[in-house]
Short mmCIF file of C-alpha atoms in Angstrom, two decimals:
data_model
loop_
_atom_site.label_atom_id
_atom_site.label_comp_id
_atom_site.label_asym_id
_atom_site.label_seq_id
_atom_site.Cartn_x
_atom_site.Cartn_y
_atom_site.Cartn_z
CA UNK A 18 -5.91 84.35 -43.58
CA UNK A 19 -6.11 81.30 -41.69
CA UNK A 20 -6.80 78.33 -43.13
CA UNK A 21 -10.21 76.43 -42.46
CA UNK A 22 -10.58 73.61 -40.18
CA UNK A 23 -12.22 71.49 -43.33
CA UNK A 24 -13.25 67.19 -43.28
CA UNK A 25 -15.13 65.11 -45.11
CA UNK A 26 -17.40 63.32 -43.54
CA UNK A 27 -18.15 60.84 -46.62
CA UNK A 28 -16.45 58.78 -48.87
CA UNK A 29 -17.15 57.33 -52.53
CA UNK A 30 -15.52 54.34 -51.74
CA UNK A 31 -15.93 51.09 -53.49
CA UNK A 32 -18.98 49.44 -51.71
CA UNK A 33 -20.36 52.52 -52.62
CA UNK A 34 -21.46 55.85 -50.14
CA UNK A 35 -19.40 55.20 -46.92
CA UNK A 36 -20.66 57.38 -44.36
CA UNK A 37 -19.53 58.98 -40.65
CA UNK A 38 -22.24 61.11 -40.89
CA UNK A 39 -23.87 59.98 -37.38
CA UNK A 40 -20.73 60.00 -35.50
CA UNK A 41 -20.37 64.26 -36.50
CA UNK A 42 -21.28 65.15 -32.82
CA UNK A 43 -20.89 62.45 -29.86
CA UNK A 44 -23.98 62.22 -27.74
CA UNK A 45 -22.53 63.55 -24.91
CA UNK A 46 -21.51 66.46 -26.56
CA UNK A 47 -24.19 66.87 -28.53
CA UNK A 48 -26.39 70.44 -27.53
CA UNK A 49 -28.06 71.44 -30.86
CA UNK A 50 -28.26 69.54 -33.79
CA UNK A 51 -30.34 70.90 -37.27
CA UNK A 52 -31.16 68.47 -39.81
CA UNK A 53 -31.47 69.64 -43.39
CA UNK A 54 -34.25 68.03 -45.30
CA UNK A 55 -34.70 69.01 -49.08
CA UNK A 56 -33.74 68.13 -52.52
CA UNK A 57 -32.08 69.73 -54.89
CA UNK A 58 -31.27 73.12 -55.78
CA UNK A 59 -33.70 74.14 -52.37
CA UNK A 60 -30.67 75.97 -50.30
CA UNK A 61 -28.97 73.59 -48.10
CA UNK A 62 -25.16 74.51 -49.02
CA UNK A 63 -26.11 77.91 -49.28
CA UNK A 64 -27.87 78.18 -45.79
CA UNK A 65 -24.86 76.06 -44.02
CA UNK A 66 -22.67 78.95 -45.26
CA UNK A 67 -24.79 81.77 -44.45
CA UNK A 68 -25.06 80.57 -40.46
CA UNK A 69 -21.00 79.48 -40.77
CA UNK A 70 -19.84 82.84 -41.98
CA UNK A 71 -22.29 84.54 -38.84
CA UNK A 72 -21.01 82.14 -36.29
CA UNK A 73 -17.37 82.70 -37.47
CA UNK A 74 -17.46 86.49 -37.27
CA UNK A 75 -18.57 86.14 -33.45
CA UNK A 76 -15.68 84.48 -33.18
CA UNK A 77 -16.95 81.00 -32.75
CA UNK A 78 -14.86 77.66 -34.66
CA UNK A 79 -16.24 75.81 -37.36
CA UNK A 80 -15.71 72.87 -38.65
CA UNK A 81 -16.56 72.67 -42.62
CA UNK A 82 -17.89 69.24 -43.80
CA UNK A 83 -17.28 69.23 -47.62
CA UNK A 84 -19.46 67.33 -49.92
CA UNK A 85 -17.50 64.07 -51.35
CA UNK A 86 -19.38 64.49 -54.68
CA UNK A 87 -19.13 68.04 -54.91
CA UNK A 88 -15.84 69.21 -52.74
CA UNK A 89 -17.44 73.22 -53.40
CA UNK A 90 -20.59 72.27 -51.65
CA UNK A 91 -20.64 71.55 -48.06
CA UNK A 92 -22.36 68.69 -46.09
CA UNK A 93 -22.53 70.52 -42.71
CA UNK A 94 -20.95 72.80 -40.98
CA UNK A 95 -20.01 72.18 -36.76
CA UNK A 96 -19.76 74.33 -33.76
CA UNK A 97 -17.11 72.24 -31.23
CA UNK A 98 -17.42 74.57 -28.47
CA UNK A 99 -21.31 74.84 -28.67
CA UNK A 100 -22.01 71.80 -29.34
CA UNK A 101 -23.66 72.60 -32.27
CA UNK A 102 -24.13 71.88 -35.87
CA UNK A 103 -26.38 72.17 -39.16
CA UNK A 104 -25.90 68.62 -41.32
CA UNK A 105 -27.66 67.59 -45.14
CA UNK A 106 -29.56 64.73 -43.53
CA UNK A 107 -30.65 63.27 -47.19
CA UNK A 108 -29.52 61.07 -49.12
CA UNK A 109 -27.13 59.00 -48.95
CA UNK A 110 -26.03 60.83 -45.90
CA UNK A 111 -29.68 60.27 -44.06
CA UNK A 112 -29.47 60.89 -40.68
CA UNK A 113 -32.05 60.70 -38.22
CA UNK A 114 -32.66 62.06 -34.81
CA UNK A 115 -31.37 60.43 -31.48
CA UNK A 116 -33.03 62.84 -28.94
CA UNK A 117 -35.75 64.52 -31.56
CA UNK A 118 -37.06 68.04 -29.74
CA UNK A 119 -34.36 68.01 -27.64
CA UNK A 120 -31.14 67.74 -29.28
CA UNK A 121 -31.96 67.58 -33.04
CA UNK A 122 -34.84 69.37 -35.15
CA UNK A 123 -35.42 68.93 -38.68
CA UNK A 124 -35.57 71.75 -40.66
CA UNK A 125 -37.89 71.43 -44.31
CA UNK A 126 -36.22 73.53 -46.88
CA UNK A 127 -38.86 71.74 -49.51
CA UNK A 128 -41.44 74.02 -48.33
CA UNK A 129 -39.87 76.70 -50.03
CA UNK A 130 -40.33 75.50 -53.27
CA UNK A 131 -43.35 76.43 -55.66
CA UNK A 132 -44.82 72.99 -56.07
CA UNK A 133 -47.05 74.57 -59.03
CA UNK A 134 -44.13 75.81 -60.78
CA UNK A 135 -42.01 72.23 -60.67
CA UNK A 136 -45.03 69.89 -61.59
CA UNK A 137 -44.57 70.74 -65.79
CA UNK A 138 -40.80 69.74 -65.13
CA UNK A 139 -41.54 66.38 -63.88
CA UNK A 140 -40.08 64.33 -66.79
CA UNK A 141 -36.87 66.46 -67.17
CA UNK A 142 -36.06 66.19 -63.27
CA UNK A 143 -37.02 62.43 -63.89
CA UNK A 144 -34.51 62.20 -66.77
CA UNK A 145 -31.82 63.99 -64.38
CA UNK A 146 -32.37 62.09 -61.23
CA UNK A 147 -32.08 58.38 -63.04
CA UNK A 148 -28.96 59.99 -64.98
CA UNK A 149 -27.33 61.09 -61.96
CA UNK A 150 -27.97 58.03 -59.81
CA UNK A 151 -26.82 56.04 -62.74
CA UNK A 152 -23.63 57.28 -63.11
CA UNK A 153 -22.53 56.95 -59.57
CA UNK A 154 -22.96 53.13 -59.91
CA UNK A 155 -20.80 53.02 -63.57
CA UNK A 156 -18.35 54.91 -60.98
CA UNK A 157 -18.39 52.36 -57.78
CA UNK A 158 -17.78 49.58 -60.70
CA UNK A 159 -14.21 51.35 -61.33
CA UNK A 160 -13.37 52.14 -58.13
CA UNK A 161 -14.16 48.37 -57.38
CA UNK A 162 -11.57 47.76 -59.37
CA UNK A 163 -8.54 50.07 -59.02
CA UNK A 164 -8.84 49.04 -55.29
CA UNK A 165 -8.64 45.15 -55.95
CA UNK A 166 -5.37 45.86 -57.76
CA UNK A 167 -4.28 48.14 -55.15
CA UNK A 168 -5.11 45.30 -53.07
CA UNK A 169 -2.90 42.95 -55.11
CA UNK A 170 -0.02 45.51 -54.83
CA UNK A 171 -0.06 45.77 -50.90
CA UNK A 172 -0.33 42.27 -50.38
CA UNK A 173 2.83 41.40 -52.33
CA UNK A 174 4.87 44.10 -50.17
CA UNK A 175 3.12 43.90 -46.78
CA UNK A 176 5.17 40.78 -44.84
CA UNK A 177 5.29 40.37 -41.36
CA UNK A 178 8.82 41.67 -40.80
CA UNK A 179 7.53 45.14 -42.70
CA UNK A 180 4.75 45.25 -40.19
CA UNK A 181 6.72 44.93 -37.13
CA UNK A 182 9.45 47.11 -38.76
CA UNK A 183 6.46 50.09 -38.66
CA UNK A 184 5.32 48.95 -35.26
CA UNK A 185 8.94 49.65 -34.13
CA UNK A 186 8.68 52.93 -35.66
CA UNK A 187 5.71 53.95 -34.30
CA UNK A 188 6.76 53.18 -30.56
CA UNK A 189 9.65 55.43 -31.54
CA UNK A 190 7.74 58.66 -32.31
CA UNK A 191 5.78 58.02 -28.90
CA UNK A 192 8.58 57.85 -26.83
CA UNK A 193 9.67 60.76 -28.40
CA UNK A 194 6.77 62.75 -28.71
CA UNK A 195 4.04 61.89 -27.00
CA UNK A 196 4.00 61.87 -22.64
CA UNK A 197 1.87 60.59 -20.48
CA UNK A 198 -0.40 62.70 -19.30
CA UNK A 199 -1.81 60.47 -16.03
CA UNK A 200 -5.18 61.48 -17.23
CA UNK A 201 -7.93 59.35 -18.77
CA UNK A 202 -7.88 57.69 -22.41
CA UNK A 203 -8.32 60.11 -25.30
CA UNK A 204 -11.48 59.90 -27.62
CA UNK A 205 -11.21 59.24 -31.50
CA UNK A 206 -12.81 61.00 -33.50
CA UNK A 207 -12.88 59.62 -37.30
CA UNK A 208 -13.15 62.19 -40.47
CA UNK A 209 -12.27 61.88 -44.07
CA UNK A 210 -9.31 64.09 -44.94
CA UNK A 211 -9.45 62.66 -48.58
CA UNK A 212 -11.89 61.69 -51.17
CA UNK A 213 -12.34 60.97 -54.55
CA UNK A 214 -14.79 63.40 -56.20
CA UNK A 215 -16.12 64.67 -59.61
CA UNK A 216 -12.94 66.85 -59.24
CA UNK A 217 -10.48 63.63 -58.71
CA UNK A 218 -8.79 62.55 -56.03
CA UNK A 219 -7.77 65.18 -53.29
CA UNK A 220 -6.55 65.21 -49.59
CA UNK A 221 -7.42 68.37 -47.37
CA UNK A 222 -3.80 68.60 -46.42
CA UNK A 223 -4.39 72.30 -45.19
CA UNK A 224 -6.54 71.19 -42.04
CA UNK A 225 -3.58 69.79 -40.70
CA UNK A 226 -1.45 72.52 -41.32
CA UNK A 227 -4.14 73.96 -39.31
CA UNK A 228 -4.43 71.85 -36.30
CA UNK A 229 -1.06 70.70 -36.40
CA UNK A 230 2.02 72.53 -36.23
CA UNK A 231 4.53 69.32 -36.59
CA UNK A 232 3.08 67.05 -39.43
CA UNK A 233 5.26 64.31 -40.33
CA UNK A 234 4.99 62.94 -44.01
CA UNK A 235 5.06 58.95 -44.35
CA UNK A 236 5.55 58.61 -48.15
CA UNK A 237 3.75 55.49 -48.66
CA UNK A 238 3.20 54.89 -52.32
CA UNK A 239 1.54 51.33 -51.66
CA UNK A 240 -0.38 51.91 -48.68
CA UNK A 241 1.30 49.98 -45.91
CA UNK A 242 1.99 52.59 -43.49
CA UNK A 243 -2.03 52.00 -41.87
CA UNK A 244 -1.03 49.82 -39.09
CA UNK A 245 1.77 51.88 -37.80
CA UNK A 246 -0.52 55.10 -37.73
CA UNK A 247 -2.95 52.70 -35.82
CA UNK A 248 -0.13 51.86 -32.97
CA UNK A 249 0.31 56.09 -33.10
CA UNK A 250 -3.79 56.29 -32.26
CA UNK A 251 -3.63 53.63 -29.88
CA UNK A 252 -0.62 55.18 -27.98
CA UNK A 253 -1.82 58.90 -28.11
CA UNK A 254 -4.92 58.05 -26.77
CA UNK A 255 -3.65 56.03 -23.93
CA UNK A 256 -1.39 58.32 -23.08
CA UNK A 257 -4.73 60.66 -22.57
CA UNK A 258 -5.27 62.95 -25.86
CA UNK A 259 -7.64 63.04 -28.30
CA UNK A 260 -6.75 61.71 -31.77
CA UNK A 261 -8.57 62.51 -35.24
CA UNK A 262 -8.10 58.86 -36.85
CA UNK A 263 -8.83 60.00 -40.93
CA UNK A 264 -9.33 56.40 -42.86
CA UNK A 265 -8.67 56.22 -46.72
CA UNK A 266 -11.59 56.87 -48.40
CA UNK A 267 -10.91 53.67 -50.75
CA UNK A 268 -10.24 51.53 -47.97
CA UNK A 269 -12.22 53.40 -45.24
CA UNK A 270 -11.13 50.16 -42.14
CA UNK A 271 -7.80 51.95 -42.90
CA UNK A 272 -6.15 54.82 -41.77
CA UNK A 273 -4.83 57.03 -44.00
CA UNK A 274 -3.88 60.36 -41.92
CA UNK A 275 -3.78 61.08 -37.94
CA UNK A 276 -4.38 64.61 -36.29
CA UNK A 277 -3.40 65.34 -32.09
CA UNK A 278 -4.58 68.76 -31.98
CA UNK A 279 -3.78 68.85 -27.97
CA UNK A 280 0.22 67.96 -29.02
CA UNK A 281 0.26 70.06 -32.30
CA UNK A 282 1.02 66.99 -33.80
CA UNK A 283 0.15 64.96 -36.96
CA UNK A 284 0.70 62.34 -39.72
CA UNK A 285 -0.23 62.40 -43.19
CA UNK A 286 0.41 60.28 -45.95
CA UNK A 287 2.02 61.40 -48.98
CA UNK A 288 2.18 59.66 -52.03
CA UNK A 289 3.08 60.29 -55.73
CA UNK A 290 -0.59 60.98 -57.12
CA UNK A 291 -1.19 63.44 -53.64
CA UNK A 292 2.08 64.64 -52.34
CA UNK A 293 1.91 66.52 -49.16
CA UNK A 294 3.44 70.12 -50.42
CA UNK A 295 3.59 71.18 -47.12
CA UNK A 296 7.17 71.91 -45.33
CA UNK A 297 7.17 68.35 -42.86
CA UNK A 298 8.35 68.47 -39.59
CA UNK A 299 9.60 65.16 -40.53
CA UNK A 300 10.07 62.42 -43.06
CA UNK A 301 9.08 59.09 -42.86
CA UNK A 302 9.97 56.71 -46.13
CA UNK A 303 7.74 53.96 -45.79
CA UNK A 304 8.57 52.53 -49.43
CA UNK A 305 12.07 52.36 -48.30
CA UNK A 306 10.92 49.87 -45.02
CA UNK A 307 10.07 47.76 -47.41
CA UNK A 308 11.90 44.40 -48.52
CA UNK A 309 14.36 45.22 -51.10
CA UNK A 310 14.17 42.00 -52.69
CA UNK A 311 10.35 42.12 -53.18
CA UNK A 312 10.54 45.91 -54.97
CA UNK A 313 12.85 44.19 -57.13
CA UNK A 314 11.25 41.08 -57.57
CA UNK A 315 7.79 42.63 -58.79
CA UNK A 316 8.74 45.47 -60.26
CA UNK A 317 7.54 45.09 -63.66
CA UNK A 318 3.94 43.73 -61.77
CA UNK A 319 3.90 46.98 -59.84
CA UNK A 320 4.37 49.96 -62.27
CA UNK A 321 2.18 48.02 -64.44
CA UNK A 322 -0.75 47.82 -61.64
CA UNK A 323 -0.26 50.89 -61.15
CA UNK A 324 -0.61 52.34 -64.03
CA UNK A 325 -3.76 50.39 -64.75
CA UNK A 326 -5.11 51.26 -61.25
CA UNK A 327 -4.86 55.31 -61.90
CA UNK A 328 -6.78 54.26 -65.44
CA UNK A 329 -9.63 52.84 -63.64
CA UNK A 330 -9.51 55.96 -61.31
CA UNK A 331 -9.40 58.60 -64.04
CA UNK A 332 -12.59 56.30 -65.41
CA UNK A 333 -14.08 56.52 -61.75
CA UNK A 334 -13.59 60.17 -61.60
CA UNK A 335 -14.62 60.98 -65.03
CA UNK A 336 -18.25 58.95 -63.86
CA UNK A 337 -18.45 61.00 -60.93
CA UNK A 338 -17.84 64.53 -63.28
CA UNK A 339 -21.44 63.40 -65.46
CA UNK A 340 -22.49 62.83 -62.34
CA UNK A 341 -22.27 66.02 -60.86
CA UNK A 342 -23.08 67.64 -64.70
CA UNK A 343 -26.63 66.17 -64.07
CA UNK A 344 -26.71 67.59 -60.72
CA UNK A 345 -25.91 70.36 -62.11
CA UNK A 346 -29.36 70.37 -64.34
CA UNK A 347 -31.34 69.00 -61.63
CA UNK A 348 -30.00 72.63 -59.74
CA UNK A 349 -30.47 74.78 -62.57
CA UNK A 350 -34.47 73.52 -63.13
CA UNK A 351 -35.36 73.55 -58.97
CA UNK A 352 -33.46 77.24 -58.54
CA UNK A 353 -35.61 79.55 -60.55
CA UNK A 354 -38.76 77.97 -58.21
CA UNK A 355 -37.27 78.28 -54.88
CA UNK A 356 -38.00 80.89 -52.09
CA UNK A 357 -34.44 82.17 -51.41
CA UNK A 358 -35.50 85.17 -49.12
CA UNK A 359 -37.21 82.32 -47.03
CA UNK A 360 -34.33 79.85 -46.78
CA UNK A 361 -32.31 83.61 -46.15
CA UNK A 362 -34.66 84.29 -42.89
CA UNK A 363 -34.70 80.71 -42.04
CA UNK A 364 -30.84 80.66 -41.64
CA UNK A 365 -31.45 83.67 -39.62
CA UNK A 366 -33.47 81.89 -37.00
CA UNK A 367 -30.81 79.21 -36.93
CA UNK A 368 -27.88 82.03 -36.16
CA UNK A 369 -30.47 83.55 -33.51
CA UNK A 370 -30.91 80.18 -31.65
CA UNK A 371 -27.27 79.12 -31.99
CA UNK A 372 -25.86 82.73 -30.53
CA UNK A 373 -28.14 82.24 -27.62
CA UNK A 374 -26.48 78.95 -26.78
CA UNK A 375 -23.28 81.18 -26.17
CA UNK A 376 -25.11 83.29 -23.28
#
């Protein structure tokens, strides 16, 4: 079986929700658009699946948006070659309508709950909401932290003659792999191919298997490979392709990963926590660009960092897990009082209106 073309399209990062949720579909390309409004437990995941799985046996791609709390739940689900796609426009992925009517419409799975039903739960979906809410922020406080220290590692490591060393690379690989095409820039697209969930931290290494056929590894333990994956965007595109630019989702101004489906070509970054497993087309050692003298010099300073910085991450993580256990409750007291058979004809509609988009 094929693997599935899968993103993110948020990150828990450590300002807190960092979203790309509005840049799913350009405007341009933009033809249908559903927004999902609802809390939870009312259907969204389940509906997003339901029109996927109809679209895909037409034969149609989709793109699968995970959820970064909840990597078994999806966020939306897109249609590139229709132009098309259904998206969780709540909280704290709200996203609102650019050409209402025309592009997007919002669809209100709330109506299918039984408001008579849910009033006697109020106080226990009160007590879940506050508990889930609260837990995310006990979780930004530790990712806060590991990234300050990861911070503090790069800086130490990251000199100018490093930087120019992986500038030097880059322009290598483009010579090498990457001709001009004489036709207009590329586009960049940005997605998440990594997050850090309720399930830890995890990197969708499989969707570039998928899109890519040669994937160079850059084994970057300390993250200083993001500039020279910049100079591989900046090239590609200029030379006329599209490029998926993936950020980290710690530090999301950074890039992390880079996908040029048109060249069958991309670049993750591997590192001892989340090692690419994959068989690389090739390798690039990034720790081993680094200044000899400065590995040796803070040694100590670095395994101690980080060691302290996967503490705070484990912490992090564990925060997001009661998280999602509350969410968990909040699910299990909405389901029993939700009209599934009307979400089920609902997605229906959605599959009818889509398919007709193909004719």
């Amino acid at each position: 079986m094929e693997p599935k073309v899968t993103f993110f399209l948020g990150a828990n990062a450590p300002s807190g929700f960092y979203s790309l949720y509005d840049e799913l579909l350009s405007p341009q390309e933009a033809r249908r658009v559903f927004l999902l409004k609802g809390g939870a437990g009312c259907g969204k995941s389940s509906l997003m699946k339901q029109v996927a799985a109809a679209l895909e046996a037409q034969g149609e791609a989709v793109q699968y948006i995970r959820c970064s709390g909840d990597p078994d739940s999806l966020d939306g689900v897109l249609f590139p070659g229709l132009g098309a796609a259904l998206v969780d426009a709540t909280a704290p992925h709200v996203r609102e309508p650019n050409l209402p009517g025309v592009v997007e419409s919002y669809i209100d799975l709330g109506r299918f709950y039984d408001h008579q039903a849910l009033v006697p739960l109020r106080e226990e979906i009160q007590a879940a909401t506050t508990g889930y809410k609260s837990h995310y922020k006990g979780a930004y406080r530790c990712l806060t932290a590991a990234a300050q220290l990861m911070e503090d590692n790069r800086a130490l490591l990251l000199t100018p003659a490093l930087e120019e060393k992986l500038r030097k690379r880059a322009r290598g690989i483009l010579s090498r792999e990457v001709k001009k095409t004489g036709r207009e820039p590329g586009k960049l697209t940005r997605r998440f191919l990594g997050a850090v969930s309720c399930q830890g931290r995890s990197c969708l290494f499989e969707t570039a298997d998928a899109l890519c056929r040669k994937v160079y590894e850059l084994w970057d333990t300390y993250g200083l490979g993001s500039g020279m994956l910049t100079v591989l965007a900046a090239g590609a595109m200029g030379a006329g392709y599209d490029v998926i630019l993936c950020p980290s989702p710690l530090f999301p101004d950074r890039a992390e990963h880079l996908l040029i489906p048109q060249l069958s070509l991309g670049f993750v970054t591997s590192t001892p926590e989340l090692p690419y497993e994959g068989r690389p087309y090739r390798r690039v050692r990034v720790d081993a660009m680094a200044e000899k003298e400065l590995l040796v010099q803070y040694k100590s300073r670095l395994k101690f960092s980080h060691k302290i910085q996967n503490a705070l991450l484990s912490q992090g993580v564990d925060a997001l897990a009661q998280a999602k256990a509350e969410h968990d409750v909040l699910e299990k007291l909405y389901n029993p009082h939700v009209d599934f058979e009307g979400v089920r004809r609902q997605g229906e509609e959605i599959i009818r209106e889509l398919t007709a988009l193909r004719e």
